[in-house]
Coordinates of C-alpha atoms and ligand atoms in Angstrom, one line a residue:
Chain A
M1 CA -9.2 -58.6 -19.5
I2 CA -6.3 -58.6 -17.0
L3 CA -7.5 -55.3 -15.7
R4 CA -10.9 -56.6 -15.1
W5 CA -9.5 -59.6 -13.4
W6 CA -7.3 -57.5 -11.2
L7 CA -10.1 -55.1 -10.3
S8 CA -12.5 -57.8 -9.3
T9 CA -10.0 -59.8 -7.3
S10 CA -9.0 -56.7 -5.3
A11 CA -12.6 -55.8 -4.7
L12 CA -13.3 -59.3 -3.6
L13 CA -10.3 -59.4 -1.3
S14 CA -11.1 -56.2 0.4
S15 CA -14.7 -57.1 1.0
L16 CA -13.5 -60.4 2.3
T17 CA -11.2 -58.7 4.7
I18 CA -14.2 -56.8 6.2
V19 CA -16.1 -60.0 6.7
L20 CA -13.1 -61.7 8.2
V21 CA -12.5 -58.8 10.6
F22 CA -16.1 -58.9 11.8
G23 CA -16.1 -62.7 12.0
F24 CA -12.9 -62.7 14.0
L25 CA -14.2 -60.0 16.4
L26 CA -17.5 -61.7 16.9
Q27 CA -16.0 -65.1 17.3
S28 CA -13.5 -64.1 19.9
S29 CA -16.0 -62.1 22.0
W30 CA -18.5 -64.9 21.7
P31 CA -17.6 -66.5 25.0
L32 CA -18.6 -63.4 26.8
I33 CA -21.9 -63.0 25.0
Q34 CA -22.6 -66.7 25.6
Q35 CA -22.0 -66.3 29.3
Q36 CA -23.5 -63.0 30.1
G37 CA -26.0 -62.3 27.3
I38 CA -25.8 -58.9 25.7
T39 CA -26.9 -56.8 28.6
F40 CA -23.4 -56.0 29.7
I41 CA -23.3 -53.4 27.0
I42 CA -25.4 -51.1 29.2
G43 CA -23.8 -52.2 32.4
D44 CA -22.0 -49.4 34.2
E45 CA -19.4 -51.4 36.1
W46 CA -16.2 -52.7 34.6
Y47 CA -14.3 -54.9 37.1
P48 CA -12.6 -57.6 35.2
F49 CA -11.6 -59.4 38.4
E50 CA -15.3 -59.8 39.3
S51 CA -16.3 -60.6 35.7
L52 CA -18.2 -57.3 35.4
Y53 CA -17.8 -56.0 31.9
G54 CA -20.1 -53.0 31.7
M55 CA -19.4 -51.2 28.4
L56 CA -21.4 -48.0 29.2
P57 CA -18.6 -46.0 30.9
A58 CA -16.3 -46.4 28.0
L59 CA -19.0 -45.8 25.5
V60 CA -20.1 -42.6 27.2
G61 CA -16.4 -41.6 27.4
T62 CA -15.9 -42.2 23.7
V63 CA -19.0 -40.3 22.8
W64 CA -18.1 -37.5 25.1
A65 CA -14.5 -37.2 23.9
V66 CA -15.6 -37.3 20.2
A67 CA -18.4 -34.8 20.8
L68 CA -16.1 -32.4 22.6
A69 CA -13.5 -32.7 19.9
L70 CA -16.1 -32.0 17.2
L71 CA -17.6 -29.2 19.1
I72 CA -14.3 -27.5 19.2
A73 CA -12.8 -28.5 15.9
L74 CA -15.8 -28.1 13.6
P75 CA -16.3 -24.3 14.1
C76 CA -12.6 -23.6 14.2
G77 CA -11.9 -25.8 11.2
V78 CA -14.7 -24.4 9.1
A79 CA -13.8 -20.8 10.1
A80 CA -10.2 -21.4 9.1
A81 CA -11.3 -23.0 5.9
I82 CA -13.4 -19.9 5.0
L83 CA -10.5 -17.6 5.9
C84 CA -8.1 -19.6 3.8
A85 CA -10.4 -20.2 0.8
E86 CA -11.9 -16.7 0.6
L87 CA -9.8 -14.0 2.4
L88 CA -6.2 -14.9 2.6
P89 CA -3.8 -13.9 -0.2
A90 CA -2.4 -16.9 -2.1
Q91 CA 1.0 -17.1 -0.2
L92 CA -0.5 -17.0 3.3
R93 CA -3.0 -19.5 2.2
G94 CA -0.4 -21.8 0.9
A95 CA 1.5 -21.5 4.2
M96 CA -1.5 -22.2 6.2
R97 CA -2.5 -25.2 4.2
F98 CA 1.0 -26.6 4.3
S99 CA 1.1 -26.3 8.1
M100 CA -2.3 -28.0 8.3
E101 CA -1.0 -30.8 6.1
L102 CA 2.0 -31.1 8.4
M103 CA -0.2 -31.2 11.4
A104 CA -2.2 -34.0 9.9
G105 CA 1.0 -36.0 9.3
V106 CA 2.4 -35.8 12.9
P107 CA 2.2 -39.2 14.6
S108 CA -0.5 -39.4 17.2
V109 CA 1.8 -40.4 20.0
V110 CA 3.6 -37.1 19.6
Y111 CA 0.3 -35.4 20.2
G112 CA -0.1 -37.6 23.2
L113 CA 3.2 -36.6 24.7
L114 CA 2.5 -32.9 23.9
G115 CA -0.8 -33.3 25.7
M116 CA 0.9 -34.9 28.7
W117 CA 3.6 -32.3 29.1
V118 CA 1.8 -29.1 28.0
L119 CA -2.0 -29.6 28.1
L120 CA -2.3 -31.5 31.4
P121 CA -0.3 -29.1 33.6
L122 CA -2.1 -26.2 31.9
L123 CA -5.5 -27.6 32.7
E124 CA -4.5 -28.4 36.3
S125 CA -3.2 -24.9 36.9
Q126 CA -5.9 -23.0 35.0
L127 CA -9.0 -24.9 36.1
D128 CA -7.6 -25.8 39.5
L129 CA -8.1 -29.6 39.1
L130 CA -6.5 -32.4 41.0
T131 CA -5.5 -34.0 37.8
G132 CA -5.6 -32.7 34.3
R133 CA -6.4 -36.1 32.9
T134 CA -10.0 -35.5 32.0
L135 CA -12.4 -35.9 29.2
L136 CA -11.8 -32.2 28.5
A137 CA -8.1 -33.0 27.9
A138 CA -9.0 -35.8 25.6
G139 CA -11.5 -33.7 23.7
L140 CA -9.0 -30.8 23.3
L141 CA -6.3 -33.1 22.1
L142 CA -8.6 -34.9 19.7
A143 CA -9.8 -31.5 18.4
L144 CA -6.3 -30.6 17.6
M145 CA -5.8 -33.9 15.8
I146 CA -8.9 -33.7 13.6
L147 CA -8.7 -30.0 12.9
P148 CA -6.5 -30.5 9.8
T149 CA -8.9 -33.0 8.3
I150 CA -11.9 -30.7 8.8
M151 CA -10.0 -27.6 7.7
V152 CA -8.4 -29.0 4.5
L153 CA -11.4 -30.9 3.2
S154 CA -13.8 -28.0 4.0
E155 CA -11.5 -25.6 2.2
D156 CA -11.5 -27.8 -0.8
A157 CA -15.3 -27.9 -0.7
I158 CA -15.6 -24.1 -0.4
R159 CA -13.1 -23.5 -3.2
A160 CA -14.9 -25.9 -5.4
V161 CA -18.0 -23.6 -5.4
S162 CA -17.8 -22.4 -9.0
Q163 CA -16.8 -18.8 -10.0
S164 CA -20.1 -18.6 -11.9
Q165 CA -22.1 -19.3 -8.8
R166 CA -20.3 -16.5 -7.0
E167 CA -20.8 -14.1 -9.9
A168 CA -24.4 -15.0 -10.2
A169 CA -24.8 -14.0 -6.5
K170 CA -22.7 -10.9 -6.9
N171 CA -24.8 -9.9 -9.9
L172 CA -27.8 -9.7 -7.5
G173 CA -25.9 -7.3 -5.3
I174 CA -25.4 -9.9 -2.6
G175 CA -22.5 -8.9 -0.3
W176 CA -19.7 -11.3 0.8
D177 CA -21.2 -12.2 4.1
A178 CA -24.6 -12.9 2.7
M179 CA -23.0 -14.9 -0.1
L180 CA -21.1 -16.9 2.5
W181 CA -24.3 -18.0 4.3
R182 CA -26.5 -18.3 1.2
V183 CA -24.2 -19.6 -1.5
L184 CA -20.8 -20.8 -0.3
L185 CA -21.7 -22.8 2.8
P186 CA -24.8 -24.4 1.4
Q187 CA -22.9 -25.4 -1.7
A188 CA -19.9 -26.7 0.3
W189 CA -22.1 -28.4 2.9
P190 CA -21.9 -31.9 1.4
G191 CA -18.1 -31.7 1.5
I192 CA -18.0 -30.3 5.0
R193 CA -20.3 -33.1 6.1
V194 CA -18.0 -35.7 4.7
A195 CA -15.1 -34.0 6.4
T196 CA -16.9 -34.1 9.7
L197 CA -17.7 -37.7 9.4
L198 CA -14.2 -38.6 8.5
A199 CA -12.9 -36.6 11.4
T200 CA -15.4 -38.3 13.7
G201 CA -14.0 -41.7 12.6
R202 CA -10.5 -40.6 13.3
A203 CA -11.3 -39.2 16.7
M204 CA -13.2 -42.3 17.7
G205 CA -10.4 -44.6 16.7
E206 CA -7.6 -42.6 18.2
T207 CA -5.9 -44.6 20.9
V208 CA -2.4 -43.7 22.1
A209 CA -2.9 -39.9 22.5
V210 CA -6.2 -40.3 24.2
M211 CA -4.8 -43.1 26.5
L212 CA -2.2 -40.7 27.7
V213 CA -4.5 -37.9 28.8
V214 CA -7.9 -39.3 29.5
G215 CA -7.2 -40.7 32.9
S216 CA -8.5 -44.2 32.2
I217 CA -11.0 -44.4 35.1
D218 CA -13.9 -46.7 34.3
R219 CA -16.6 -44.5 35.6
I220 CA -19.5 -42.6 34.0
P221 CA -18.9 -38.9 34.7
D222 CA -21.0 -37.7 37.6
P223 CA -23.1 -35.8 36.7
F224 CA -22.9 -37.2 33.2
Y225 CA -22.0 -33.9 31.6
N226 CA -19.1 -33.3 33.9
F227 CA -16.2 -33.4 31.5
L228 CA -13.7 -32.3 34.1
Q229 CA -13.5 -35.8 35.4
P230 CA -11.1 -38.6 34.4
A231 CA -12.8 -41.2 32.2
Q232 CA -12.2 -44.0 29.8
T233 CA -12.8 -44.5 26.1
L234 CA -13.2 -47.8 24.2
T235 CA -9.9 -47.3 22.6
S236 CA -7.9 -46.3 25.6
R237 CA -9.3 -49.3 27.5
I238 CA -8.2 -51.7 24.8
G239 CA -4.8 -50.0 24.6
R240 CA -4.3 -50.1 28.3
E241 CA -5.6 -53.6 29.2
M242 CA -4.9 -55.7 26.2
A243 CA -1.4 -56.6 27.4
E244 CA -2.8 -57.8 30.8
A245 CA -5.5 -60.0 29.5
S246 CA -4.7 -63.6 28.9
I247 CA -5.7 -64.8 25.5
G248 CA -9.0 -66.6 25.6
S249 CA -10.1 -65.3 28.9
L250 CA -13.4 -63.4 29.4
H251 CA -11.5 -60.2 30.0
W252 CA -9.8 -60.7 26.6
A253 CA -13.2 -61.4 25.0
A254 CA -14.6 -58.3 26.5
L255 CA -11.8 -56.2 25.2
L256 CA -12.4 -57.6 21.7
F257 CA -16.0 -56.8 22.1
C258 CA -15.0 -53.2 22.6
G259 CA -13.2 -53.5 19.3
L260 CA -16.4 -54.9 17.8
L261 CA -18.4 -52.0 19.1
L262 CA -15.9 -49.6 17.5
A263 CA -15.9 -51.4 14.2
I264 CA -19.7 -51.3 14.2
I265 CA -19.8 -47.6 14.8
A266 CA -17.1 -47.0 12.2
I267 CA -19.0 -49.0 9.6
G268 CA -22.1 -47.0 10.5
L269 CA -20.2 -43.8 9.9
S270 CA -18.8 -44.9 6.6
L271 CA -22.2 -46.0 5.5
L272 CA -23.4 -42.4 6.4
I273 CA -20.5 -41.0 4.4
Q274 CA -21.3 -43.1 1.4
R275 CA -24.9 -42.1 1.5
K276 CA -24.0 -38.4 1.7
V277 CA -21.5 -38.7 -1.1
V278 CA -24.0 -40.3 -3.3
A279 CA -26.6 -37.8 -2.4
A280 CA -24.2 -35.0 -3.1
Chain B
M1 CA -13.6 6.3 -34.2
V2 CA -17.2 6.9 -33.5
A3 CA -19.4 7.6 -36.4
D4 CA -21.0 10.9 -37.0
L5 CA -24.5 10.5 -35.6
R6 CA -27.8 12.1 -35.7
H7 CA -28.2 13.9 -32.5
D8 CA -31.3 12.5 -30.8
D9 CA -32.6 11.9 -27.3
F10 CA -31.2 8.4 -27.0
L11 CA -27.5 8.9 -27.6
Q12 CA -25.1 11.7 -27.9
A13 CA -22.7 11.9 -30.8
E14 CA -19.0 12.0 -30.2
P15 CA -18.6 12.4 -26.5
A16 CA -16.5 15.5 -26.3
G17 CA -14.8 15.3 -22.9
P18 CA -15.5 14.1 -19.4
L19 CA -17.0 17.3 -18.1
E20 CA -18.8 18.5 -21.2
S21 CA -20.6 15.4 -21.9
S22 CA -22.3 15.0 -18.6
Q23 CA -23.2 18.7 -18.6
N24 CA -24.5 18.8 -22.1
Q25 CA -26.6 15.7 -21.7
P26 CA -28.5 15.9 -18.5
S27 CA -30.7 13.1 -19.7
A28 CA -27.9 10.6 -20.0
V29 CA -28.0 8.2 -17.0
L30 CA -25.0 6.3 -18.0
T31 CA -21.9 7.7 -19.6
V32 CA -18.8 5.7 -20.5
E33 CA -15.6 7.5 -21.3
K34 CA -12.4 6.1 -22.6
L35 CA -13.1 2.7 -21.0
A36 CA -10.2 0.3 -21.5
L37 CA -9.7 -3.1 -20.1
S38 CA -6.8 -5.5 -20.2
L39 CA -7.0 -9.1 -19.0
A40 CA -4.0 -11.4 -18.8
G41 CA -1.9 -8.9 -20.8
K42 CA -4.4 -8.8 -23.6
E43 CA -6.3 -5.6 -24.5
I44 CA -10.0 -6.6 -24.3
L45 CA -11.5 -3.1 -24.5
Q46 CA -10.0 0.0 -25.9
Q47 CA -11.3 3.5 -25.7
V48 CA -15.0 2.7 -25.4
D49 CA -17.2 5.7 -25.3
F50 CA -21.0 5.9 -25.3
S51 CA -23.9 7.0 -23.2
L52 CA -27.4 5.9 -22.4
S53 CA -30.4 8.0 -22.0
A54 CA -33.0 7.6 -19.4
I55 CA -35.1 5.0 -21.2
G56 CA -34.9 2.7 -24.2
V57 CA -33.0 -0.3 -25.5
T58 CA -29.5 -0.1 -26.7
S59 CA -28.4 -3.2 -28.6
V60 CA -24.8 -4.2 -28.7
I61 CA -23.7 -6.3 -31.7
G62 CA -20.4 -7.5 -32.9
P63 CA -18.5 -10.7 -33.7
S64 CA -17.7 -13.3 -31.1
G65 CA -14.8 -12.1 -28.9
A66 CA -15.4 -8.5 -29.6
G67 CA -15.6 -7.7 -25.9
K68 CA -19.3 -7.3 -25.6
S69 CA -19.7 -9.4 -22.4
S70 CA -16.5 -7.8 -21.0
L71 CA -18.1 -4.4 -21.5
L72 CA -21.2 -5.3 -19.5
R73 CA -19.0 -6.9 -16.8
C74 CA -17.1 -3.6 -16.4
L75 CA -20.3 -1.6 -16.1
N76 CA -21.5 -3.5 -13.0
G77 CA -18.1 -3.9 -11.5
L78 CA -17.5 -7.6 -12.1
E79 CA -14.3 -6.6 -13.8
S80 CA -12.3 -4.2 -11.8
G81 CA -9.1 -3.7 -13.7
W82 CA -10.4 -1.2 -16.2
T83 CA -9.4 2.4 -16.7
G84 CA -11.4 5.4 -17.9
G85 CA -14.7 6.7 -16.5
V86 CA -18.1 5.2 -16.0
K87 CA -20.7 7.5 -14.5
I88 CA -24.3 6.6 -13.6
D89 CA -26.6 9.5 -12.7
G90 CA -23.4 11.7 -12.5
N91 CA -21.8 9.4 -9.9
D92 CA -18.5 7.7 -10.7
I93 CA -19.2 4.0 -10.2
R94 CA -15.9 3.5 -8.5
Q95 CA -17.2 5.8 -5.7
W96 CA -20.7 4.4 -5.7
P97 CA -22.4 5.0 -2.3
G98 CA -22.6 1.7 -0.6
G99 CA -19.9 0.1 -2.8
W100 CA -20.0 -2.4 -5.6
D101 CA -22.9 -4.4 -4.0
Q102 CA -25.2 -1.4 -4.1
L103 CA -24.1 -0.6 -7.6
R104 CA -25.0 -4.1 -8.7
R105 CA -28.4 -3.7 -7.3
H106 CA -28.7 -0.6 -9.3
V107 CA -27.3 -2.1 -12.5
G108 CA -28.7 -5.5 -13.0
L109 CA -26.7 -7.9 -15.2
I110 CA -28.1 -11.1 -16.8
A111 CA -25.1 -13.1 -17.6
Q112 CA -24.5 -14.9 -20.9
K113 CA -24.5 -18.4 -19.3
P114 CA -27.6 -18.9 -17.3
L115 CA -26.8 -20.1 -13.8
V116 CA -29.5 -21.0 -11.4
F117 CA -28.9 -21.6 -7.7
N118 CA -29.4 -25.1 -6.4
T119 CA -32.7 -24.3 -4.7
S120 CA -36.4 -24.0 -5.7
I121 CA -37.6 -21.9 -8.5
R122 CA -39.3 -19.5 -6.0
A123 CA -36.1 -19.2 -4.0
N124 CA -34.2 -18.4 -7.1
V125 CA -36.4 -15.5 -8.0
C126 CA -36.2 -14.1 -4.5
F127 CA -32.5 -14.7 -4.2
G128 CA -31.5 -11.1 -4.5
L129 CA -34.0 -9.8 -1.9
H130 CA -32.6 -8.7 1.4
G131 CA -33.8 -10.4 4.5
W132 CA -35.5 -13.8 4.8
R133 CA -38.8 -12.3 5.7
Q134 CA -39.0 -10.3 2.5
R135 CA -38.0 -13.5 0.7
R136 CA -40.8 -15.4 2.2
R137 CA -43.5 -12.8 1.6
A138 CA -42.6 -12.2 -2.0
D139 CA -45.3 -14.2 -3.8
G140 CA -46.6 -11.2 -5.7
L141 CA -43.2 -10.2 -6.7
V142 CA -42.3 -13.7 -7.8
K143 CA -45.4 -13.9 -10.0
A144 CA -44.8 -10.5 -11.5
S145 CA -41.1 -11.2 -12.2
L146 CA -41.8 -14.6 -13.7
Q147 CA -44.6 -13.2 -15.9
Q148 CA -42.3 -10.5 -17.1
A149 CA -39.7 -13.1 -18.0
A150 CA -42.3 -15.1 -19.9
L151 CA -41.9 -18.1 -17.6
W152 CA -44.9 -17.9 -15.3
D153 CA -47.2 -20.2 -17.3
E154 CA -44.6 -23.0 -17.4
V155 CA -43.7 -23.0 -13.7
A156 CA -46.8 -21.6 -12.0
D157 CA -47.7 -25.0 -10.6
R158 CA -44.3 -26.1 -9.5
L159 CA -42.7 -23.1 -7.9
D160 CA -41.1 -25.2 -5.2
A161 CA -39.5 -27.7 -7.6
A162 CA -35.7 -27.6 -8.0
A163 CA -34.6 -24.9 -10.4
T164 CA -32.0 -27.2 -11.9
T165 CA -34.7 -29.4 -13.3
L166 CA -35.7 -26.6 -15.7
S167 CA -34.5 -26.7 -19.3
V168 CA -31.7 -24.3 -20.4
G169 CA -34.1 -21.9 -22.0
Q170 CA -36.3 -21.9 -18.9
Q171 CA -33.2 -21.3 -16.7
Q172 CA -32.3 -18.4 -18.9
R173 CA -35.7 -16.9 -18.3
L174 CA -35.5 -17.7 -14.6
C175 CA -32.3 -15.7 -14.5
I176 CA -34.1 -12.8 -16.1
A177 CA -36.9 -13.0 -13.6
R178 CA -34.3 -13.1 -10.8
A179 CA -32.6 -9.9 -12.0
I180 CA -35.9 -8.1 -12.6
A181 CA -37.1 -9.0 -9.0
I182 CA -34.6 -6.6 -7.4
K183 CA -35.9 -3.8 -9.6
P184 CA -32.6 -2.5 -11.1
K185 CA -32.5 1.0 -12.5
I186 CA -30.5 -0.1 -15.5
L187 CA -30.6 -3.6 -16.9
L188 CA -27.7 -5.2 -18.8
L189 CA -28.7 -8.4 -20.7
D190 CA -26.1 -10.6 -22.3
E191 CA -27.6 -12.5 -25.1
P192 CA -30.9 -13.0 -23.2
T193 CA -32.6 -15.0 -25.9
A194 CA -29.7 -17.1 -27.1
S195 CA -31.2 -20.5 -26.3
L196 CA -34.9 -19.7 -26.7
D197 CA -37.5 -20.8 -29.1
P198 CA -39.1 -18.1 -31.3
L199 CA -42.2 -17.8 -29.1
S200 CA -40.3 -17.2 -25.9
K201 CA -38.0 -15.0 -27.7
Q202 CA -40.9 -12.9 -28.8
L203 CA -42.3 -12.8 -25.3
I204 CA -39.0 -11.7 -23.8
E205 CA -38.6 -9.0 -26.4
Q206 CA -42.0 -7.7 -25.5
S207 CA -41.0 -7.6 -21.9
M208 CA -37.8 -5.8 -22.8
L209 CA -39.7 -3.2 -24.7
Q210 CA -42.1 -2.8 -21.8
L211 CA -39.2 -2.4 -19.3
A212 CA -37.5 0.0 -21.6
Q213 CA -40.3 2.4 -21.2
Q214 CA -39.1 2.9 -17.6
I215 CA -35.4 2.2 -17.5
P216 CA -32.5 1.9 -20.0
L217 CA -31.6 -1.5 -21.2
I218 CA -28.4 -2.7 -22.8
C219 CA -28.9 -5.9 -24.8
V220 CA -26.0 -7.8 -26.3
T221 CA -27.2 -9.9 -29.2
H222 CA -26.0 -11.9 -32.2
D223 CA -29.4 -11.6 -33.7
L224 CA -29.4 -8.6 -36.0
E225 CA -33.1 -8.8 -36.6
Q226 CA -33.6 -8.7 -32.9
A227 CA -31.6 -5.6 -32.8
Q228 CA -33.8 -4.1 -35.4
R229 CA -37.0 -5.2 -33.6
L230 CA -35.8 -3.7 -30.3
K231 CA -35.5 -0.3 -32.0
G232 CA -33.6 2.2 -29.9
Q233 CA -29.9 2.4 -30.4
V234 CA -27.3 0.0 -31.9
I235 CA -23.7 -0.1 -30.9
F236 CA -21.4 -2.1 -33.1
M237 CA -18.3 -3.4 -31.5
C238 CA -15.3 -5.1 -32.9
D239 CA -12.0 -6.0 -31.4
G240 CA -12.7 -4.2 -28.2
R241 CA -13.6 -0.9 -29.9
V242 CA -16.9 0.8 -30.6
I243 CA -16.9 1.1 -34.4
E244 CA -20.3 2.7 -34.9
Q245 CA -23.3 3.7 -32.8
A246 CA -26.5 5.0 -34.2
A247 CA -30.3 4.8 -33.9
S248 CA -31.4 1.4 -35.1
D249 CA -33.2 2.2 -38.4
Q250 CA -30.4 4.5 -39.5
F251 CA -27.8 2.0 -38.4
F252 CA -29.2 -0.8 -40.5
R253 CA -30.2 1.4 -43.5
Q254 CA -27.2 3.6 -43.8
P255 CA -24.2 2.3 -41.9
Q256 CA -21.5 4.9 -41.9
Q257 CA -18.4 2.8 -41.4
I258 CA -16.9 0.4 -43.9
E259 CA -16.4 -2.2 -41.2
T260 CA -20.1 -2.0 -40.2
R261 CA -21.1 -2.5 -43.8
E262 CA -18.9 -5.5 -44.2
F263 CA -20.2 -7.0 -41.0
L264 CA -23.8 -6.4 -41.9
R265 CA -23.3 -7.9 -45.3
W266 CA -20.9 -10.8 -44.7
S267 CA -20.9 -11.1 -41.0
V268 CA -17.1 -10.6 -41.0
C269 CA -15.2 -7.9 -39.2
D270 CA -11.7 -6.9 -40.0
C271 CA -11.0 -3.9 -38.0
D272 CA -7.3 -4.1 -36.9
Ligands
ATP1 N1 -10.7 -13.5 -17.8 C1 -10.2 -13.3 -19.1 N2 -8.9 -13.5 -19.2 C2 -8.4 -13.3 -20.5 N3 -9.0 -13.0 -21.6 C3 -10.4 -12.9 -21.4 C4 -11.0 -13.0 -20.2 N4 -12.3 -12.9 -20.4 C5 -12.5 -12.6 -21.7 N5 -11.3 -12.6 -22.3 C6 -11.1 -12.4 -23.8 O1 -11.7 -11.2 -24.1 C7 -12.3 -11.2 -25.4 C8 -13.7 -10.7 -25.3 O2 -14.5 -11.6 -24.6 P1 -16.0 -11.4 -24.5 O3 -16.5 -12.5 -23.7 O4 -16.3 -10.0 -23.9 O5 -16.5 -11.5 -25.9 P2 -18.0 -11.4 -26.5 O6 -18.0 -10.2 -27.4 O7 -19.0 -11.4 -25.4 O8 -18.1 -12.7 -27.3 P3 -19.4 -13.7 -27.5 O9 -20.2 -13.0 -28.5 O10 -18.8 -14.9 -28.0 O11 -20.0 -13.8 -26.2 C9 -12.1 -12.6 -25.9 O12 -11.0 -12.6 -26.8 C10 -11.7 -13.4 -24.7 O13 -10.8 -14.4 -25.0
MG2 MG1 -20.3 -12.7 -24.7

């Protein structure tokens, strides 16, 4: 009885929180929507002093940074997971996993500082850039930060493929590499997919580290695929400008709208995750 | 340890020694000598000797835990910690050309627990074929294999359905079809009819007898009548040892060893 009461109260409270968060975000960004309609979402100019609140540059920046991070971290993470789960002896595997778990635990501001002091100079000197603060820097840093998530969860998924599945494949004379493509990865795919979606969520919401390396220029890269230019993400904009905006102003409302956008995308992602988990 | 046997073309009596046996018995495609296996500090198989001739069924019987499945797993390299000698066509299986994977294509094993892959029925049958093109153009092979496994009639109209939707008995037959599809030269079956109805059992036995005209089969079974029906040779195992091996009619009519008699009469085995 008590247990049931406790469970239902907690469930109710947590779902209430979600509603509250959305309500708050919508309510505080309402003045902006009221004044400018909804078209500012696809506006490409962000000049708070002229009341231009185009969301597109930061949206593009966010998508780019996350995509770059995934592009780098997914192959690396899955490869590391395969190595760990299938090839390494138990001790090495333990060491590698432990280091990955440590990596996941390092606060993101530390990654940001590391990026500033190591990654940026490196990019500047290697790629001959005016500034290392680019989308590429943000992508690389984010990749490093989501690598542990992808690797650890994918490894679990690969190891969860049952011994009898492997033996059934072996019995048909299927070699290890064919087994990898035809048994292990397909079986582990739901888990890898969830890992990827979780990592995407983390990369999208990451603020401090990205803010330190992305350059914070509100401009759509030109051409749009040029990731060697400074840019802005939704989170880095909020992190950078929130302190300057006076509460209740349009600027403030626009920043909260950035938050709303992020929350919507995040909810979309978790709906995706849930669908996949149920399907798996 | 091994009973005195009639010398016939299925099985040699008392393997004499590593060299002699393979020379004296050119027809033997599989010879096992002093096979021993320990797992987790426990002796699972001790001093197992026998050989198979070019065709025919060899039934392996014995109480649960006797090491029958373990023996089959050694023969196709799923267990690797064994000692002794296993030769197929005169080749030591440890030095099999192409390694264990090639050996396993040569020596098919149908495991005790049926396990289908999480794909369609058709894809399951083709799973062992190399190359996706071969797998896609295998309709004839799929049909033949399923027919041989006595499953074709039940699944002919839903080859693309998920294999996991089949019943356990159907899955077991699907596993047989999958193993037959890669055309092994020796087939090891671990209780292939354990969860089947009498009719399917009969069909499977017919297929086995048919196959046995071309290749040697080893069939582990708890069904003594099945061992009789399959003719051929019978090996009786207990506690990791081969107690007796003989041609089936002789084995059941005049068992030589006292343990065998006890087992046939009371289904108990006390051979420590
Ligand atoms: N991986 C393992 N580790 C330790 N012991 C094992 C292992 N596999 C099998 N055994 C033991 O080996 C013995 C023989 O097992 P096996 O599966 O070969 O028996 P079986 O004759 O096939 O029995 P059944 O008729 O019940 O299938 C059993 O006592 C079992 O506990
Ligand atoms: Mg068994």
